[in-house]
Structure formats: C-alpha cells, structure tokens
Amino acid sequence: MTFPNPAQLAPPPGGNPEDTGHPAVDAVLRSLANAARLAPAEQIAEYEAAHQVLQETLASIDR
C-alpha cells in the first residue's frame, strides 16, 4: 500500500495546511512534531502513544 505525499495534498478549506480536519489525528501530528525535539530515548513513549491513538481512531471508523 502506498500513501500520498502530504506535500501533494490540498490543504483543508480555510484551515491550516497541516490540519487533517480530524481533531484526534491533528493532535497526534502536533505531538509527533513536539516529540522530534526530544532526545531519542524520550521519543519512544510519544510514538507509542501516537500509535495507540491512531489505531483507536481507525478502529472507530468501522463503528
């Protein structure tokens, strides 16, 4: 499966070009941007939390 390059996607109308329009996903993206500033060992917890939120978000689509 391939994913589109985010730079090629059109921004949401009237929104921040980095916003997806889904509050949980947008929060994860912000947390990952903040995690990039942490030491590598400290990033693990942020990545695990982001993964969990994204899994829950995807699972909720089917409900």
mmCIF file of N, CA, C and O in Angstrom:
data_model
loop_
_atom_site.group_PDB
_atom_site.id
_atom_site.type_symbol
_atom_site.label_atom_id
_atom_site.label_comp_id
_atom_site.label_asym_id
_atom_site.label_seq_id
_atom_site.Cartn_x
_atom_site.Cartn_y
_atom_site.Cartn_z
ATOM 1 N N MET A 1 0.852 -1.167 0.000
ATOM 2 C CA MET A 1 0.000 0.000 0.000
ATOM 3 C C MET A 1 0.903 1.237 0.000
ATOM 4 O O MET A 1 1.862 1.300 0.747
ATOM 5 N N THR A 2 0.592 2.191 -0.827
ATOM 6 C CA THR A 2 1.355 3.433 -0.835
ATOM 7 C C THR A 2 0.471 4.562 -0.348
ATOM 8 O O THR A 2 -0.742 4.550 -0.540
ATOM 9 N N PHE A 3 1.092 5.514 0.280
ATOM 10 C CA PHE A 3 0.392 6.670 0.810
ATOM 11 C C PHE A 3 0.802 7.894 0.021
ATOM 12 O O PHE A 3 1.944 8.003 -0.417
ATOM 13 N N PRO A 4 -0.107 8.846 -0.153
ATOM 14 C CA PRO A 4 0.247 10.060 -0.893
ATOM 15 C C PRO A 4 1.243 10.897 -0.108
ATOM 16 O O PRO A 4 1.278 10.863 1.120
ATOM 17 N N ASN A 5 2.042 11.604 -0.841
ATOM 18 C CA ASN A 5 2.973 12.540 -0.227
ATOM 19 C C ASN A 5 2.156 13.686 0.355
ATOM 20 O O ASN A 5 1.410 14.337 -0.370
ATOM 21 N N PRO A 6 2.269 13.966 1.683
ATOM 22 C CA PRO A 6 1.463 15.038 2.275
ATOM 23 C C PRO A 6 1.654 16.382 1.594
ATOM 24 O O PRO A 6 0.733 17.191 1.547
ATOM 25 N N ALA A 7 2.820 16.625 1.037
ATOM 26 C CA ALA A 7 3.067 17.900 0.364
ATOM 27 C C ALA A 7 2.226 18.046 -0.898
ATOM 28 O O ALA A 7 1.986 19.151 -1.365
ATOM 29 N N GLN A 8 1.754 16.930 -1.449
ATOM 30 C CA GLN A 8 0.958 16.967 -2.673
ATOM 31 C C GLN A 8 -0.535 17.074 -2.401
ATOM 32 O O GLN A 8 -1.312 17.253 -3.322
ATOM 33 N N LEU A 9 -0.930 16.944 -1.148
ATOM 34 C CA LEU A 9 -2.346 17.013 -0.805
ATOM 35 C C LEU A 9 -2.797 18.458 -0.663
ATOM 36 O O LEU A 9 -2.054 19.298 -0.166
ATOM 37 N N ALA A 10 -3.986 18.727 -1.079
ATOM 38 C CA ALA A 10 -4.532 20.073 -0.938
ATOM 39 C C ALA A 10 -4.881 20.314 0.535
ATOM 40 O O ALA A 10 -5.381 19.424 1.208
ATOM 41 N N PRO A 11 -4.602 21.520 1.040
ATOM 42 C CA PRO A 11 -4.963 21.813 2.426
ATOM 43 C C PRO A 11 -6.471 21.878 2.591
ATOM 44 O O PRO A 11 -7.200 22.140 1.634
ATOM 45 N N PRO A 12 -6.963 21.633 3.796
ATOM 46 C CA PRO A 12 -8.397 21.741 4.016
ATOM 47 C C PRO A 12 -8.858 23.176 3.791
ATOM 48 O O PRO A 12 -8.110 24.106 4.054
ATOM 49 N N PRO A 13 -10.048 23.369 3.286
ATOM 50 C CA PRO A 13 -10.534 24.725 3.016
ATOM 51 C C PRO A 13 -10.519 25.586 4.269
ATOM 52 O O PRO A 13 -11.063 25.208 5.299
ATOM 53 N N GLY A 14 -9.861 26.720 4.185
ATOM 54 C CA GLY A 14 -9.835 27.681 5.281
ATOM 55 C C GLY A 14 -9.065 27.235 6.505
ATOM 56 O O GLY A 14 -9.133 27.867 7.544
ATOM 57 N N GLY A 15 -8.322 26.141 6.420
ATOM 58 C CA GLY A 15 -7.615 25.639 7.600
ATOM 59 C C GLY A 15 -6.108 25.669 7.436
ATOM 60 O O GLY A 15 -5.574 26.055 6.399
ATOM 61 N N ASN A 16 -5.450 25.280 8.475
ATOM 62 C CA ASN A 16 -4.008 25.150 8.461
ATOM 63 C C ASN A 16 -3.655 24.042 7.479
ATOM 64 O O ASN A 16 -4.245 22.961 7.532
ATOM 65 N N PRO A 17 -2.682 24.238 6.596
ATOM 66 C CA PRO A 17 -2.364 23.201 5.621
ATOM 67 C C PRO A 17 -1.912 21.891 6.258
ATOM 68 O O PRO A 17 -1.953 20.857 5.630
ATOM 69 N N GLU A 18 -1.502 21.939 7.519
ATOM 70 C CA GLU A 18 -1.068 20.718 8.186
ATOM 71 C C GLU A 18 -2.201 20.041 8.962
ATOM 72 O O GLU A 18 -2.011 18.957 9.488
ATOM 73 N N ASP A 19 -3.365 20.671 9.040
ATOM 74 C CA ASP A 19 -4.508 20.078 9.721
ATOM 75 C C ASP A 19 -5.184 19.065 8.800
ATOM 76 O O ASP A 19 -5.347 19.302 7.617
ATOM 77 N N THR A 20 -5.591 17.956 9.379
ATOM 78 C CA THR A 20 -6.303 16.934 8.610
ATOM 79 C C THR A 20 -7.805 17.144 8.667
ATOM 80 O O THR A 20 -8.528 16.573 7.871
ATOM 81 N N GLY A 21 -8.257 17.909 9.652
ATOM 82 C CA GLY A 21 -9.680 18.086 9.852
ATOM 83 C C GLY A 21 -10.245 17.122 10.877
ATOM 84 O O GLY A 21 -11.397 17.209 11.255
ATOM 85 N N HIS A 22 -9.429 16.197 11.342
ATOM 86 C CA HIS A 22 -9.849 15.248 12.378
ATOM 87 C C HIS A 22 -9.078 15.608 13.645
ATOM 88 O O HIS A 22 -7.853 15.514 13.683
ATOM 89 N N PRO A 23 -9.770 16.054 14.696
ATOM 90 C CA PRO A 23 -9.084 16.559 15.897
ATOM 91 C C PRO A 23 -8.087 15.578 16.519
ATOM 92 O O PRO A 23 -6.992 15.986 16.914
ATOM 93 N N ALA A 24 -8.425 14.299 16.587
ATOM 94 C CA ALA A 24 -7.512 13.331 17.207
ATOM 95 C C ALA A 24 -6.245 13.162 16.374
ATOM 96 O O ALA A 24 -5.136 13.106 16.911
ATOM 97 N N VAL A 25 -6.403 13.100 15.062
ATOM 98 C CA VAL A 25 -5.242 12.943 14.179
ATOM 99 C C VAL A 25 -4.389 14.212 14.212
ATOM 100 O O VAL A 25 -3.152 14.138 14.260
ATOM 101 N N ASP A 26 -5.025 15.375 14.209
ATOM 102 C CA ASP A 26 -4.279 16.625 14.280
ATOM 103 C C ASP A 26 -3.477 16.711 15.582
ATOM 104 O O ASP A 26 -2.329 17.159 15.582
ATOM 105 N N ALA A 27 -4.065 16.253 16.685
ATOM 106 C CA ALA A 27 -3.353 16.263 17.977
ATOM 107 C C ALA A 27 -2.152 15.325 17.928
ATOM 108 O O ALA A 27 -1.081 15.654 18.451
ATOM 109 N N VAL A 28 -2.317 14.174 17.299
ATOM 110 C CA VAL A 28 -1.195 13.236 17.163
ATOM 111 C C VAL A 28 -0.075 13.869 16.342
ATOM 112 O O VAL A 28 1.099 13.772 16.703
ATOM 113 N N LEU A 29 -0.429 14.525 15.256
ATOM 114 C CA LEU A 29 0.598 15.151 14.421
ATOM 115 C C LEU A 29 1.357 16.229 15.192
ATOM 116 O O LEU A 29 2.579 16.344 15.063
ATOM 117 N N ARG A 30 0.634 16.995 16.003
ATOM 118 C CA ARG A 30 1.310 18.016 16.819
ATOM 119 C C ARG A 30 2.224 17.362 17.855
ATOM 120 O O ARG A 30 3.343 17.818 18.087
ATOM 121 N N SER A 31 1.759 16.265 18.458
ATOM 122 C CA SER A 31 2.590 15.599 19.465
ATOM 123 C C SER A 31 3.838 15.002 18.823
ATOM 124 O O SER A 31 4.907 15.017 19.428
ATOM 125 N N LEU A 32 3.720 14.499 17.604
ATOM 126 C CA LEU A 32 4.896 13.959 16.923
ATOM 127 C C LEU A 32 5.878 15.066 16.557
ATOM 128 O O LEU A 32 7.094 14.865 16.630
ATOM 129 N N ALA A 33 5.369 16.221 16.179
ATOM 130 C CA ALA A 33 6.249 17.347 15.893
ATOM 131 C C ALA A 33 6.995 17.758 17.158
ATOM 132 O O ALA A 33 8.197 18.055 17.107
ATOM 133 N N ASN A 34 6.312 17.747 18.287
ATOM 134 C CA ASN A 34 6.967 18.070 19.556
ATOM 135 C C ASN A 34 7.952 16.977 19.959
ATOM 136 O O ASN A 34 9.014 17.272 20.518
ATOM 137 N N ALA A 35 7.622 15.727 19.692
ATOM 138 C CA ALA A 35 8.499 14.610 20.053
ATOM 139 C C ALA A 35 9.818 14.680 19.304
ATOM 140 O O ALA A 35 10.849 14.246 19.821
ATOM 141 N N ALA A 36 9.794 15.247 18.121
ATOM 142 C CA ALA A 36 11.024 15.351 17.329
ATOM 143 C C ALA A 36 12.079 16.193 18.041
ATOM 144 O O ALA A 36 13.273 16.062 17.768
ATOM 145 N N ARG A 37 11.650 17.023 18.974
ATOM 146 C CA ARG A 37 12.590 17.878 19.715
ATOM 147 C C ARG A 37 13.174 17.171 20.932
ATOM 148 O O ARG A 37 14.070 17.699 21.580
ATOM 149 N N LEU A 38 12.642 16.003 21.270
ATOM 150 C CA LEU A 38 13.096 15.264 22.445
ATOM 151 C C LEU A 38 14.307 14.401 22.108
ATOM 152 O O LEU A 38 14.571 14.106 20.942
ATOM 153 N N ALA A 39 14.977 13.966 23.147
ATOM 154 C CA ALA A 39 16.064 13.008 22.970
ATOM 155 C C ALA A 39 15.460 11.707 22.441
ATOM 156 O O ALA A 39 14.315 11.378 22.764
ATOM 157 N N PRO A 40 16.209 10.961 21.634
ATOM 158 C CA PRO A 40 15.657 9.732 21.047
ATOM 159 C C PRO A 40 15.032 8.785 22.075
ATOM 160 O O PRO A 40 13.962 8.225 21.813
ATOM 161 N N ALA A 41 15.631 8.610 23.209
ATOM 162 C CA ALA A 41 15.075 7.694 24.218
ATOM 163 C C ALA A 41 13.733 8.182 24.740
ATOM 164 O O ALA A 41 12.877 7.380 25.109
ATOM 165 N N GLU A 42 13.533 9.493 24.760
ATOM 166 C CA GLU A 42 12.274 10.060 25.256
ATOM 167 C C GLU A 42 11.175 10.051 24.191
ATOM 168 O O GLU A 42 10.004 10.219 24.498
ATOM 169 N N GLN A 43 11.555 9.859 22.948
ATOM 170 C CA GLN A 43 10.580 9.856 21.856
ATOM 171 C C GLN A 43 9.733 8.594 21.840
ATOM 172 O O GLN A 43 8.598 8.615 21.362
ATOM 173 N N ILE A 44 10.243 7.513 22.380
ATOM 174 C CA ILE A 44 9.558 6.220 22.301
ATOM 175 C C ILE A 44 8.147 6.294 22.872
ATOM 176 O O ILE A 44 7.187 5.843 22.238
ATOM 177 N N ALA A 45 7.995 6.878 24.048
ATOM 178 C CA ALA A 45 6.671 6.972 24.668
ATOM 179 C C ALA A 45 5.721 7.801 23.806
ATOM 180 O O ALA A 45 4.536 7.463 23.685
ATOM 181 N N GLU A 46 6.221 8.859 23.211
ATOM 182 C CA GLU A 46 5.378 9.695 22.346
ATOM 183 C C GLU A 46 4.923 8.922 21.110
ATOM 184 O O GLU A 46 3.763 9.001 20.704
ATOM 185 N N TYR A 47 5.835 8.174 20.521
ATOM 186 C CA TYR A 47 5.487 7.390 19.330
ATOM 187 C C TYR A 47 4.497 6.284 19.674
ATOM 188 O O TYR A 47 3.570 6.011 18.905
ATOM 189 N N GLU A 48 4.685 5.637 20.829
ATOM 190 C CA GLU A 48 3.751 4.591 21.243
ATOM 191 C C GLU A 48 2.354 5.163 21.501
ATOM 192 O O GLU A 48 1.346 4.561 21.107
ATOM 193 N N ALA A 49 2.297 6.324 22.135
ATOM 194 C CA ALA A 49 1.005 6.957 22.402
ATOM 195 C C ALA A 49 0.331 7.366 21.089
ATOM 196 O O ALA A 49 -0.886 7.172 20.921
ATOM 197 N N ALA A 50 1.110 7.904 20.167
ATOM 198 C CA ALA A 50 0.561 8.300 18.868
ATOM 199 C C ALA A 50 0.026 7.086 18.129
ATOM 200 O O ALA A 50 -1.072 7.126 17.552
ATOM 201 N N HIS A 51 0.760 6.001 18.171
ATOM 202 C CA HIS A 51 0.330 4.778 17.510
ATOM 203 C C HIS A 51 -0.993 4.288 18.090
ATOM 204 O O HIS A 51 -1.912 3.900 17.350
ATOM 205 N N GLN A 52 -1.121 4.330 19.403
ATOM 206 C CA GLN A 52 -2.339 3.880 20.071
ATOM 207 C C GLN A 52 -3.543 4.734 19.656
ATOM 208 O O GLN A 52 -4.613 4.217 19.327
ATOM 209 N N VAL A 53 -3.356 6.047 19.655
ATOM 210 C CA VAL A 53 -4.455 6.950 19.279
ATOM 211 C C VAL A 53 -4.859 6.722 17.825
ATOM 212 O O VAL A 53 -6.055 6.673 17.500
ATOM 213 N N LEU A 54 -3.888 6.557 16.956
ATOM 214 C CA LEU A 54 -4.214 6.334 15.548
ATOM 215 C C LEU A 54 -4.924 4.998 15.350
ATOM 216 O O LEU A 54 -5.876 4.910 14.557
ATOM 217 N N GLN A 55 -4.506 3.964 16.073
ATOM 218 C CA GLN A 55 -5.198 2.681 15.988
ATOM 219 C C GLN A 55 -6.650 2.814 16.443
ATOM 220 O O GLN A 55 -7.568 2.293 15.796
ATOM 221 N N GLU A 56 -6.863 3.493 17.558
ATOM 222 C CA GLU A 56 -8.216 3.680 18.079
ATOM 223 C C GLU A 56 -9.061 4.502 17.117
ATOM 224 O O GLU A 56 -10.245 4.217 16.916
ATOM 225 N N THR A 57 -8.456 5.508 16.522
ATOM 226 C CA THR A 57 -9.174 6.357 15.571
ATOM 227 C C THR A 57 -9.594 5.556 14.348
ATOM 228 O O THR A 57 -10.745 5.647 13.898
ATOM 229 N N LEU A 58 -8.684 4.760 13.819
ATOM 230 C CA LEU A 58 -9.011 3.936 12.663
ATOM 231 C C LEU A 58 -10.080 2.896 13.015
ATOM 232 O O LEU A 58 -10.988 2.643 12.221
ATOM 233 N N ALA A 59 -9.979 2.306 14.186
ATOM 234 C CA ALA A 59 -10.958 1.311 14.600
ATOM 235 C C ALA A 59 -12.347 1.925 14.743
ATOM 236 O O ALA A 59 -13.350 1.266 14.467
ATOM 237 N N SER A 60 -12.400 3.173 15.164
ATOM 238 C CA SER A 60 -13.695 3.823 15.363
ATOM 239 C C SER A 60 -14.397 4.139 14.033
ATOM 240 O O SER A 60 -15.611 4.361 14.031
ATOM 241 N N ILE A 61 -13.675 4.138 12.961
ATOM 242 C CA ILE A 61 -14.281 4.415 11.652
ATOM 243 C C ILE A 61 -15.274 3.328 11.298
ATOM 244 O O ILE A 61 -16.311 3.580 10.701
ATOM 245 N N ASP A 62 -14.973 2.106 11.686
ATOM 246 C CA ASP A 62 -15.847 0.966 11.364
ATOM 247 C C ASP A 62 -17.077 0.898 12.237
ATOM 248 O O ASP A 62 -17.986 0.118 11.983
ATOM 249 N N ARG A 63 -17.132 1.688 13.274
ATOM 250 C CA ARG A 63 -18.262 1.620 14.201
ATOM 251 C C ARG A 63 -19.414 2.470 13.757
ATOM 252 O O ARG A 63 -19.411 3.376 13.096
#
